[in-house]
């Protein structure tokens, strides 16, 4: 089988999950094995990340204990080295051909020992784990090294470190060095374990081409008193222009990065092929409909499209492709909203129908010249109707497409054969991606579409002088999409020219284009040799890494002698550069007396009432004074002395009172003829919105929304660049969603009861409520605490907060702070209250009622007790002026 991350030409952006060290003792004393130092050092040299994870432990017990070392790393990363130093003796890991390690592996399994050291653990990660026995007072140093090329996705490189030591660590430090000769255009960080107490443990220094991010909590500041658990993320991009890209040279090897800015988008013809078989029922089809509707909204007017849904039968929405006009898109959205799941899975006929639609449109000259044709297949299972042989389906589809169109395959969940979909896609110039079943599945679908939504160039080829380069990696590509990057690597010849030149040719919408660029060998060599923090000779390893990845990808579509030749090349490179790939294994040796070796391999995808003489306090219905003694009479309960001796002739009126419970607080009761029933008082509700009005003697305004139709513009301040909209459901008395748009940052934050989604530059990031978050970027700090309070703040800006309130009147809540920073242009349903608000005096009849005038309109305000949700559940009772909208 083959790893899901392998073989993707656009690929997944870097997920560098490196800091997971779980060390535990075999006895009940968890601290017998103690981590006294844990460090992560990650050097990113021109997108190539070299990460070293080092853990030092000591056994503080009086007996032998077992220490387990775990590290999560990206699926696309290759482990290059592992070692254990025990009492001064180094026990290394050795990279071998998988067949050579098989005998040791089989022997370990036969002894009942676990020999597999690496396993898939998440969407993008694998977990390396090794255990060793540690003598009393002995120390062990674990060190793991792995490497990966960062992939640009939707205009961003992403570096993620997972911090989860599961115990207090005396010395914990992360250092990230980034060197990008093109210049760093932006850099931002995000963490799910950072708090305000840890903020000064993070330092970021940056200039034009370099950045150093360090996280080093200090014990003296109390920053190491809590166990850290979460992610640390760095996102960045580099400067680029409308040019032939950047050629960088180091130690006789070169890398050519190509992602020109400013190119127009090529119109596309896209057919969505949607599986609606029975296995897609429930949440899957609901999320698919949701994603498809949003994707249709993103189509451009000069695009053409159609929809195919299939189960045992195949149905197309329209007989031909149609332009993405507003009318057609609205019709398609209504069609998508009504897709229901039932029946079998006829992938073969669905795919051939999609190809015929494109062929028919092409023959009728309905496709615009220079446009790009894409087929996007979403399925969650194997074929069960019609042609069911995966190999024959692959052959049929490849023959029908005949290199004219690109096919992208999305596998929903784990019941689908990813190997089948991967080959189907790679055979036809596309890629495959797994969609994980989760609350954000719809977002996964939308993000994938955004990756292929904007083609910029077709038929891209790279040309270098024959006398200058050798061993060049893949140099021709079918498509370049906006936000991605093409990477070509190679070796310089011994007698190569002093200047390396290159031409990049491609096709725009209606014309061919040629880019030219060159780079001085001497200048480039000097640039990479001087910085101390650069991992030297990295470019040769980058060349080997990318070449191996491409060979493994080509093996998917190859067969026979060609496949064997590709495998041999990939294996030799893996052994030469000590990479743990699907073709190699790392044998980890151990001290005498233990299982002598273990094998690390690359994973692949695949209460009681007292009635008599009880004391009851009158609440309402009986206008007595103080406390009254009550007694039982003929089965009825009446106040003493009220003539209740004969319950047949005299009965009590309806009263409500507090009944003292034995050992419990008083409880409201309702008294009627012959019966006592508890009365549960209506809980004090939290209003949908609490507004803090600056400069007012009355500084709290509770807003209840009684009438709402469709999305509401809650507030907008053009001077602040802030807009808040929301959908209020009057029946449930809660917001179903709230969206905050920060126009200057081109960033949207959309909150729903399920999660928070942050979108910037077409890229979505989903966060679950009550998971801590600490994000810093130019112009915005975004934090979330354990209560779920999400705050968006910036200097001189109004602070906007969102909260998933789970107290009385549950639902999403909006908070506003620093409201004195609103400009005079603020408006909207809530924004209007930050204009000139005039309060009328209390009414003569009832001083709990007043009138307030806002922009010429009068609102009745009533003094009520409400729950303040702003500090989280359970809330505190406050008195506020309540208005209804």
PDB file of C-alpha atoms in Angstrom, residues 240-245 258-264 457 508 513 515-516:
ATOM      1  CA  UNK A 240       7.634  37.111  -5.781  1.00  0.00           C
ATOM      2  CA  UNK A 241       7.079  38.991  -9.018  1.00  0.00           C
ATOM      3  CA  UNK A 242       5.860  38.316 -12.550  1.00  0.00           C
ATOM      4  CA  UNK A 243       9.077  36.598 -13.570  1.00  0.00           C
ATOM      5  CA  UNK A 244      10.700  33.290 -14.333  1.00  0.00           C
ATOM      6  CA  UNK A 245      10.988  32.534 -10.629  1.00  0.00           C
ATOM      7  CA  UNK A 258       8.265  29.155  -9.949  1.00  0.00           C
ATOM      8  CA  UNK A 259       5.056  30.918  -8.860  1.00  0.00           C
ATOM      9  CA  UNK A 260       4.694  34.187 -10.808  1.00  0.00           C
ATOM     10  CA  UNK A 261       2.428  36.916  -9.478  1.00  0.00           C
ATOM     11  CA  UNK A 262      -0.061  38.903 -11.519  1.00  0.00           C
ATOM     12  CA  UNK A 263      -1.163  36.303 -14.063  1.00  0.00           C
ATOM     13  CA  UNK A 264      -4.835  36.298 -15.076  1.00  0.00           C
ATOM     14  CA  UNK A 457      -0.846  28.321 -16.838  1.00  0.00           C
ATOM     15  CA  UNK A 508      -2.075  31.566 -20.876  1.00  0.00           C
ATOM     16  CA  UNK A 513       4.260  33.015 -22.751  1.00  0.00           C
ATOM     17  CA  UNK A 515       9.730  33.640 -18.850  1.00  0.00           C
ATOM     18  CA  UNK A 516      13.489  33.998 -18.609  1.00  0.00           C
TER      19      UNK A 516
END
